[in-house]
């Protein structure tokens, strides 16, 4: 069964599925704050929609920075993402309606 996602989690999952793989790049790709992205990534990983792995420390040291945690979408995550996107695309625009007369 497909998991229901918040808009923020859906946005983060979409970024990861599109090839954005580590925190700061996901923040840039989504325009969401880190305080939204990192908890969303934790929930997505907990729920089996993404997996993560730390890069080798020697690579980070060579580049003079802390090690990065890289995320990848799982097959369940891709199925869940595509299902959520299909539901969103099925929504139709709503035109402004006149308010009902007060009774």
XYZ file of C-alpha atoms in Angstrom:
103
model
C 0.000 0.000 0.000
C 1.313 3.452 -0.910
C 2.201 5.732 1.977
C 0.564 9.157 2.350
C 3.197 11.901 2.260
C 3.196 15.510 3.381
C 3.975 18.087 0.712
C 7.453 18.597 2.225
C 8.212 14.860 2.273
C 6.913 14.482 -1.266
C 9.130 17.359 -2.390
C 12.193 15.850 -0.691
C 11.456 12.379 -2.075
C 11.063 13.857 -5.557
C 14.445 15.593 -5.257
C 16.159 12.364 -4.189
C 14.447 10.356 -6.947
C 15.573 13.014 -9.446
C 19.210 12.449 -8.500
C 19.864 14.968 -5.740
C 21.633 12.863 -3.174
C 22.887 14.779 -0.135
C 21.425 17.183 2.384
C 22.668 20.593 1.257
C 21.889 19.828 -2.386
C 18.398 18.630 -1.390
C 17.894 21.889 0.514
C 18.944 23.844 -2.592
C 16.805 21.745 -4.947
C 13.649 22.021 -2.834
C 14.022 25.539 -1.395
C 13.012 24.025 1.945
C 14.906 24.817 5.163
C 17.213 22.248 6.705
C 14.843 22.001 9.677
C 12.277 20.597 7.248
C 14.538 18.566 4.946
C 16.499 16.562 7.516
C 13.465 15.400 9.542
C 11.725 14.506 6.258
C 14.756 12.460 5.189
C 14.738 10.659 8.546
C 11.039 9.790 8.183
C 11.496 8.708 4.550
C 14.368 6.443 5.572
C 12.474 5.078 8.578
C 9.545 4.245 6.284
C 11.754 2.508 3.692
C 11.319 5.101 0.951
C 14.998 6.088 0.861
C 18.250 4.555 2.042
C 21.393 6.392 3.042
C 25.100 5.754 3.280
C 27.981 7.846 4.540
C 30.780 8.593 2.112
C 34.284 7.415 2.880
C 35.936 9.738 5.401
C 39.126 9.909 3.334
C 37.223 11.501 0.423
C 35.813 14.179 2.701
C 39.225 14.833 4.263
C 40.812 15.252 0.829
C 38.194 17.888 0.062
C 38.541 19.526 3.489
C 34.966 19.024 4.648
C 32.885 16.739 6.853
C 31.670 13.441 5.369
C 28.405 13.610 3.459
C 25.452 11.314 3.892
C 24.111 10.275 0.505
C 20.469 9.293 -0.048
C 18.910 7.116 -2.744
C 15.283 6.280 -3.420
C 14.155 2.666 -2.956
C 11.818 0.846 -5.326
C 9.056 1.273 -2.715
C 9.899 4.974 -2.558
C 9.651 5.323 -6.334
C 6.298 3.521 -6.381
C 5.036 5.721 -3.542
C 6.300 8.883 -5.250
C 4.688 8.048 -8.581
C 1.405 7.163 -6.891
C 1.372 10.472 -4.987
C 2.202 12.420 -8.150
C -0.617 10.695 -10.037
C -3.068 11.681 -7.283
C -1.872 15.288 -7.442
C -2.135 15.415 -11.230
C -5.702 14.121 -10.988
C -6.749 17.243 -9.075
C -8.565 19.756 -11.228
C -8.333 23.545 -10.903
C -11.111 25.156 -8.901
C -12.650 28.370 -10.103
C -13.704 31.020 -7.693
C -17.265 30.461 -6.532
C -19.631 33.140 -5.389
C -20.355 32.869 -1.703
C -23.831 31.676 -0.816
C -26.176 34.407 0.328
C -26.235 34.794 4.095
C -29.310 33.282 5.709
